[in-house]
Each structure stands twice: as C-alpha cells, then as structure tokens.
C-alpha cells in the first residue's frame, strides 16, 4: 500500500504561482511513476502531468506546457507540481497519484491517490 498526501493548495490571483507537494509513504516511492490530476466541478478528472521513476521522462497536458512543471525528489519521497501564470480555468481539486507504469493517462491506470488539495484562481 502507498499513502499519498497533497499539500500547498490555496487561493491565488490570476498570474500568480503555487507549488503543490505530494508526500508518499508505505512503499518504495522510487518504484512508481507519479502523476498529477485535477478535477473541476462537473468535469472528469484529467491528467495534468506525469513523471517517470527516475524523472528522466515527463509529460504535460498540451494546454499546460510552459506553465506547469512536475518534479520529484526520491530521497524525500515527494513529488511536486510548480504552477505558474495561473488562470481561473486552473481552479480545481488537484490529486497526486501513483502507478507501476509510466505513460498512462487514464485515472483507472493509477491505484493510489491522495485526498486532493483545492486550488482556486481568482480574477
């Protein structure tokens, strides 16, 4: 079992920045590819970014390229999401997730999830 806990969400004005953190425990963190998803009211939970076990490979949703950066520190069992130039449409609950496999986009491919952290971007 892997336990994941997100933190760092909050209220920010458009154009501002936030850094989300996801702390992992319970299993060998470095064995898992990690991802960030987000879910806005009335919408499906969608992939934001993912990162491979060694951090050699990353992937971003096309609309977020250049604004968001995913990273990980395996020594600290932590994955991060740096969010810059935030827009009101970025408002959502952001979730951390873990998978044995990299290169997976669907929520069904991830077995472990955090509780989510709310990000609200105001105009």
mmCIF file with all atom_site columns, C-alpha atoms in Angstrom:
data_model
loop_
_atom_site.group_PDB
_atom_site.id
_atom_site.type_symbol
_atom_site.label_atom_id
_atom_site.label_alt_id
_atom_site.label_comp_id
_atom_site.label_asym_id
_atom_site.label_entity_id
_atom_site.label_seq_id
_atom_site.pdbx_PDB_ins_code
_atom_site.Cartn_x
_atom_site.Cartn_y
_atom_site.Cartn_z
_atom_site.occupancy
_atom_site.B_iso_or_equiv
_atom_site.pdbx_formal_charge
_atom_site.auth_seq_id
_atom_site.auth_comp_id
_atom_site.auth_asym_id
_atom_site.auth_atom_id
_atom_site.pdbx_PDB_model_num
ATOM 1   C CA . UNK A 1 1   ? 0.000   0.000  0.000   1.00 0.00 ? 1   UNK A CA 1
ATOM 2   C CA . UNK A 1 2   ? 1.111   3.527  -0.814  1.00 0.00 ? 2   UNK A CA 1
ATOM 3   C CA . UNK A 1 3   ? -0.256  6.510  1.063   1.00 0.00 ? 3   UNK A CA 1
ATOM 4   C CA . UNK A 1 4   ? -0.206  9.887  -0.665  1.00 0.00 ? 4   UNK A CA 1
ATOM 5   C CA . UNK A 1 5   ? -0.898  13.288 0.859   1.00 0.00 ? 5   UNK A CA 1
ATOM 6   C CA . UNK A 1 6   ? -1.105  16.536 -1.106  1.00 0.00 ? 6   UNK A CA 1
ATOM 7   C CA . UNK A 1 7   ? -0.477  19.989 0.272   1.00 0.00 ? 7   UNK A CA 1
ATOM 8   C CA . UNK A 1 8   ? 0.165   23.515 -0.954  1.00 0.00 ? 8   UNK A CA 1
ATOM 9   C CA . UNK A 1 9   ? -3.178  24.422 -2.450  1.00 0.00 ? 9   UNK A CA 1
ATOM 10  C CA . UNK A 1 10  ? -4.933  27.684 -1.740  1.00 0.00 ? 10  UNK A CA 1
ATOM 11  C CA . UNK A 1 11  ? -6.285  30.902 -3.181  1.00 0.00 ? 11  UNK A CA 1
ATOM 12  C CA . UNK A 1 12  ? -4.182  32.831 -5.670  1.00 0.00 ? 12  UNK A CA 1
ATOM 13  C CA . UNK A 1 13  ? -4.818  35.653 -8.120  1.00 0.00 ? 13  UNK A CA 1
ATOM 14  C CA . UNK A 1 14  ? -4.587  35.090 -11.846 1.00 0.00 ? 14  UNK A CA 1
ATOM 15  C CA . UNK A 1 15  ? -0.976  35.283 -12.951 1.00 0.00 ? 15  UNK A CA 1
ATOM 16  C CA . UNK A 1 16  ? 0.303   34.038 -9.621  1.00 0.00 ? 16  UNK A CA 1
ATOM 17  C CA . UNK A 1 17  ? 2.084   30.840 -8.677  1.00 0.00 ? 17  UNK A CA 1
ATOM 18  C CA . UNK A 1 18  ? 1.691   27.899 -6.329  1.00 0.00 ? 18  UNK A CA 1
ATOM 19  C CA . UNK A 1 19  ? 3.773   24.830 -5.619  1.00 0.00 ? 19  UNK A CA 1
ATOM 20  C CA . UNK A 1 20  ? 1.940   21.661 -4.699  1.00 0.00 ? 20  UNK A CA 1
ATOM 21  C CA . UNK A 1 21  ? 3.633   18.846 -2.816  1.00 0.00 ? 21  UNK A CA 1
ATOM 22  C CA . UNK A 1 22  ? 2.736   15.178 -2.544  1.00 0.00 ? 22  UNK A CA 1
ATOM 23  C CA . UNK A 1 23  ? 4.321   13.169 0.247   1.00 0.00 ? 23  UNK A CA 1
ATOM 24  C CA . UNK A 1 24  ? 4.405   9.389  -0.163  1.00 0.00 ? 24  UNK A CA 1
ATOM 25  C CA . UNK A 1 25  ? 4.792   6.640  2.397   1.00 0.00 ? 25  UNK A CA 1
ATOM 26  C CA . UNK A 1 26  ? 4.207   2.908  2.790   1.00 0.00 ? 26  UNK A CA 1
ATOM 27  C CA . UNK A 1 27  ? 6.148   1.541  -0.197  1.00 0.00 ? 27  UNK A CA 1
ATOM 28  C CA . UNK A 1 28  ? 9.283   2.239  -2.185  1.00 0.00 ? 28  UNK A CA 1
ATOM 29  C CA . UNK A 1 29  ? 8.482   5.598  -3.729  1.00 0.00 ? 29  UNK A CA 1
ATOM 30  C CA . UNK A 1 30  ? 11.071  5.274  -6.468  1.00 0.00 ? 30  UNK A CA 1
ATOM 31  C CA . UNK A 1 31  ? 9.305   2.167  -7.817  1.00 0.00 ? 31  UNK A CA 1
ATOM 32  C CA . UNK A 1 32  ? 6.349   4.231  -9.010  1.00 0.00 ? 32  UNK A CA 1
ATOM 33  C CA . UNK A 1 33  ? 5.659   6.622  -11.787 1.00 0.00 ? 33  UNK A CA 1
ATOM 34  C CA . UNK A 1 34  ? 3.792   9.613  -10.396 1.00 0.00 ? 34  UNK A CA 1
ATOM 35  C CA . UNK A 1 35  ? 1.170   11.909 -11.811 1.00 0.00 ? 35  UNK A CA 1
ATOM 36  C CA . UNK A 1 36  ? -0.918  14.946 -11.005 1.00 0.00 ? 36  UNK A CA 1
ATOM 37  C CA . UNK A 1 37  ? -4.573  15.044 -11.982 1.00 0.00 ? 37  UNK A CA 1
ATOM 38  C CA . UNK A 1 38  ? -7.169  17.728 -11.461 1.00 0.00 ? 38  UNK A CA 1
ATOM 39  C CA . UNK A 1 39  ? -10.927 17.784 -11.315 1.00 0.00 ? 39  UNK A CA 1
ATOM 40  C CA . UNK A 1 40  ? -13.169 20.814 -11.630 1.00 0.00 ? 40  UNK A CA 1
ATOM 41  C CA . UNK A 1 41  ? -16.859 20.735 -10.674 1.00 0.00 ? 41  UNK A CA 1
ATOM 42  C CA . UNK A 1 42  ? -18.913 18.908 -13.284 1.00 0.00 ? 42  UNK A CA 1
ATOM 43  C CA . UNK A 1 43  ? -15.856 17.679 -15.161 1.00 0.00 ? 43  UNK A CA 1
ATOM 44  C CA . UNK A 1 44  ? -13.913 14.444 -15.419 1.00 0.00 ? 44  UNK A CA 1
ATOM 45  C CA . UNK A 1 45  ? -10.687 14.018 -13.524 1.00 0.00 ? 45  UNK A CA 1
ATOM 46  C CA . UNK A 1 46  ? -7.983  14.737 -16.080 1.00 0.00 ? 46  UNK A CA 1
ATOM 47  C CA . UNK A 1 47  ? -4.229  14.275 -16.302 1.00 0.00 ? 47  UNK A CA 1
ATOM 48  C CA . UNK A 1 48  ? -2.118  17.360 -15.632 1.00 0.00 ? 48  UNK A CA 1
ATOM 49  C CA . UNK A 1 49  ? 1.386   15.875 -15.744 1.00 0.00 ? 49  UNK A CA 1
ATOM 50  C CA . UNK A 1 50  ? 3.280   12.663 -15.113 1.00 0.00 ? 50  UNK A CA 1
ATOM 51  C CA . UNK A 1 51  ? 6.863   11.767 -14.310 1.00 0.00 ? 51  UNK A CA 1
ATOM 52  C CA . UNK A 1 52  ? 8.803   8.518  -14.597 1.00 0.00 ? 52  UNK A CA 1
ATOM 53  C CA . UNK A 1 53  ? 10.546  6.713  -11.750 1.00 0.00 ? 53  UNK A CA 1
ATOM 54  C CA . UNK A 1 54  ? 13.929  8.254  -12.415 1.00 0.00 ? 54  UNK A CA 1
ATOM 55  C CA . UNK A 1 55  ? 12.459  11.597 -13.555 1.00 0.00 ? 55  UNK A CA 1
ATOM 56  C CA . UNK A 1 56  ? 14.098  11.081 -16.942 1.00 0.00 ? 56  UNK A CA 1
ATOM 57  C CA . UNK A 1 57  ? 10.728  11.438 -18.667 1.00 0.00 ? 57  UNK A CA 1
ATOM 58  C CA . UNK A 1 58  ? 7.897   13.881 -18.127 1.00 0.00 ? 58  UNK A CA 1
ATOM 59  C CA . UNK A 1 59  ? 4.638   14.609 -19.872 1.00 0.00 ? 59  UNK A CA 1
ATOM 60  C CA . UNK A 1 60  ? 2.231   17.550 -19.683 1.00 0.00 ? 60  UNK A CA 1
ATOM 61  C CA . UNK A 1 61  ? -1.233  18.223 -20.930 1.00 0.00 ? 61  UNK A CA 1
ATOM 62  C CA . UNK A 1 62  ? -0.792  20.321 -24.051 1.00 0.00 ? 62  UNK A CA 1
ATOM 63  C CA . UNK A 1 63  ? -2.551  23.371 -22.652 1.00 0.00 ? 63  UNK A CA 1
ATOM 64  C CA . UNK A 1 64  ? -0.274  23.427 -19.604 1.00 0.00 ? 64  UNK A CA 1
ATOM 65  C CA . UNK A 1 65  ? 3.098   23.184 -21.301 1.00 0.00 ? 65  UNK A CA 1
ATOM 66  C CA . UNK A 1 66  ? 5.330   26.053 -20.288 1.00 0.00 ? 66  UNK A CA 1
ATOM 67  C CA . UNK A 1 67  ? 3.288   26.938 -17.195 1.00 0.00 ? 67  UNK A CA 1
ATOM 68  C CA . UNK A 1 68  ? 3.430   23.795 -15.043 1.00 0.00 ? 68  UNK A CA 1
ATOM 69  C CA . UNK A 1 69  ? 6.473   21.758 -14.044 1.00 0.00 ? 69  UNK A CA 1
ATOM 70  C CA . UNK A 1 70  ? 6.431   18.342 -12.391 1.00 0.00 ? 70  UNK A CA 1
ATOM 71  C CA . UNK A 1 71  ? 9.445   17.141 -10.434 1.00 0.00 ? 71  UNK A CA 1
ATOM 72  C CA . UNK A 1 72  ? 10.300  14.564 -7.801  1.00 0.00 ? 72  UNK A CA 1
ATOM 73  C CA . UNK A 1 73  ? 12.785  14.015 -5.029  1.00 0.00 ? 73  UNK A CA 1
ATOM 74  C CA . UNK A 1 74  ? 13.046  10.285 -4.432  1.00 0.00 ? 74  UNK A CA 1
ATOM 75  C CA . UNK A 1 75  ? 15.230  10.773 -1.370  1.00 0.00 ? 75  UNK A CA 1
ATOM 76  C CA . UNK A 1 76  ? 12.364  12.723 0.230   1.00 0.00 ? 76  UNK A CA 1
ATOM 77  C CA . UNK A 1 77  ? 9.572   10.561 -1.223  1.00 0.00 ? 77  UNK A CA 1
ATOM 78  C CA . UNK A 1 78  ? 7.974   13.691 -2.600  1.00 0.00 ? 78  UNK A CA 1
ATOM 79  C CA . UNK A 1 79  ? 6.622   14.828 -5.951  1.00 0.00 ? 79  UNK A CA 1
ATOM 80  C CA . UNK A 1 80  ? 5.977   18.487 -6.756  1.00 0.00 ? 80  UNK A CA 1
ATOM 81  C CA . UNK A 1 81  ? 3.899   20.492 -9.160  1.00 0.00 ? 81  UNK A CA 1
ATOM 82  C CA . UNK A 1 82  ? 5.082   24.039 -9.769  1.00 0.00 ? 82  UNK A CA 1
ATOM 83  C CA . UNK A 1 83  ? 2.213   26.076 -11.175 1.00 0.00 ? 83  UNK A CA 1
ATOM 84  C CA . UNK A 1 84  ? 2.996   29.440 -12.778 1.00 0.00 ? 84  UNK A CA 1
ATOM 85  C CA . UNK A 1 85  ? 0.927   32.021 -14.640 1.00 0.00 ? 85  UNK A CA 1
ATOM 86  C CA . UNK A 1 86  ? -2.220  30.588 -13.136 1.00 0.00 ? 86  UNK A CA 1
ATOM 87  C CA . UNK A 1 87  ? -5.548  31.178 -14.827 1.00 0.00 ? 87  UNK A CA 1
ATOM 88  C CA . UNK A 1 88  ? -9.085  30.994 -13.433 1.00 0.00 ? 88  UNK A CA 1
ATOM 89  C CA . UNK A 1 89  ? -9.664  27.850 -15.501 1.00 0.00 ? 89  UNK A CA 1
ATOM 90  C CA . UNK A 1 90  ? -6.943  26.141 -13.465 1.00 0.00 ? 90  UNK A CA 1
ATOM 91  C CA . UNK A 1 91  ? -9.308  26.157 -10.488 1.00 0.00 ? 91  UNK A CA 1
ATOM 92  C CA . UNK A 1 92  ? -9.828  22.543 -9.422  1.00 0.00 ? 92  UNK A CA 1
ATOM 93  C CA . UNK A 1 93  ? -9.033  19.934 -6.833  1.00 0.00 ? 93  UNK A CA 1
ATOM 94  C CA . UNK A 1 94  ? -5.564  18.613 -7.598  1.00 0.00 ? 94  UNK A CA 1
ATOM 95  C CA . UNK A 1 95  ? -4.751  14.976 -6.895  1.00 0.00 ? 95  UNK A CA 1
ATOM 96  C CA . UNK A 1 96  ? -1.488  13.088 -6.676  1.00 0.00 ? 96  UNK A CA 1
ATOM 97  C CA . UNK A 1 97  ? -1.462  9.511  -7.990  1.00 0.00 ? 97  UNK A CA 1
ATOM 98  C CA . UNK A 1 98  ? 0.974   6.600  -8.298  1.00 0.00 ? 98  UNK A CA 1
ATOM 99  C CA . UNK A 1 99  ? 1.310   3.849  -10.888 1.00 0.00 ? 99  UNK A CA 1
ATOM 100 C CA . UNK A 1 100 ? 3.676   0.953  -11.528 1.00 0.00 ? 100 UNK A CA 1
ATOM 101 C CA . UNK A 1 101 ? 3.784   2.065  -15.159 1.00 0.00 ? 101 UNK A CA 1
ATOM 102 C CA . UNK A 1 102 ? 4.730   5.297  -16.842 1.00 0.00 ? 102 UNK A CA 1
ATOM 103 C CA . UNK A 1 103 ? 2.960   6.500  -19.983 1.00 0.00 ? 103 UNK A CA 1
ATOM 104 C CA . UNK A 1 104 ? -0.534  6.051  -18.585 1.00 0.00 ? 104 UNK A CA 1
ATOM 105 C CA . UNK A 1 105 ? -3.142  8.796  -18.890 1.00 0.00 ? 105 UNK A CA 1
ATOM 106 C CA . UNK A 1 106 ? -6.385  7.401  -17.515 1.00 0.00 ? 106 UNK A CA 1
ATOM 107 C CA . UNK A 1 107 ? -7.435  7.529  -13.888 1.00 0.00 ? 107 UNK A CA 1
ATOM 108 C CA . UNK A 1 108 ? -8.072  3.772  -13.979 1.00 0.00 ? 108 UNK A CA 1
ATOM 109 C CA . UNK A 1 109 ? -4.353  3.166  -14.508 1.00 0.00 ? 109 UNK A CA 1
ATOM 110 C CA . UNK A 1 110 ? -3.496  4.603  -11.094 1.00 0.00 ? 110 UNK A CA 1
ATOM 111 C CA . UNK A 1 111 ? -4.027  2.527  -7.975  1.00 0.00 ? 111 UNK A CA 1
ATOM 112 C CA . UNK A 1 112 ? -3.035  5.038  -5.311  1.00 0.00 ? 112 UNK A CA 1
ATOM 113 C CA . UNK A 1 113 ? -4.459  8.513  -4.770  1.00 0.00 ? 113 UNK A CA 1
ATOM 114 C CA . UNK A 1 114 ? -4.120  11.335 -2.326  1.00 0.00 ? 114 UNK A CA 1
ATOM 115 C CA . UNK A 1 115 ? -7.042  13.177 -0.778  1.00 0.00 ? 115 UNK A CA 1
ATOM 116 C CA . UNK A 1 116 ? -6.704  16.179 -3.064  1.00 0.00 ? 116 UNK A CA 1
ATOM 117 C CA . UNK A 1 117 ? -5.887  19.820 -2.446  1.00 0.00 ? 117 UNK A CA 1
ATOM 118 C CA . UNK A 1 118 ? -8.019  22.739 -3.594  1.00 0.00 ? 118 UNK A CA 1
ATOM 119 C CA . UNK A 1 119 ? -6.543  25.335 -5.920  1.00 0.00 ? 119 UNK A CA 1
ATOM 120 C CA . UNK A 1 120 ? -8.647  28.427 -6.546  1.00 0.00 ? 120 UNK A CA 1
ATOM 121 C CA . UNK A 1 121 ? -7.530  31.097 -9.005  1.00 0.00 ? 121 UNK A CA 1
ATOM 122 C CA . UNK A 1 122 ? -9.373  34.402 -8.867  1.00 0.00 ? 122 UNK A CA 1
ATOM 123 C CA . UNK A 1 123 ? -9.605  37.149 -11.466 1.00 0.00 ? 123 UNK A CA 1
#
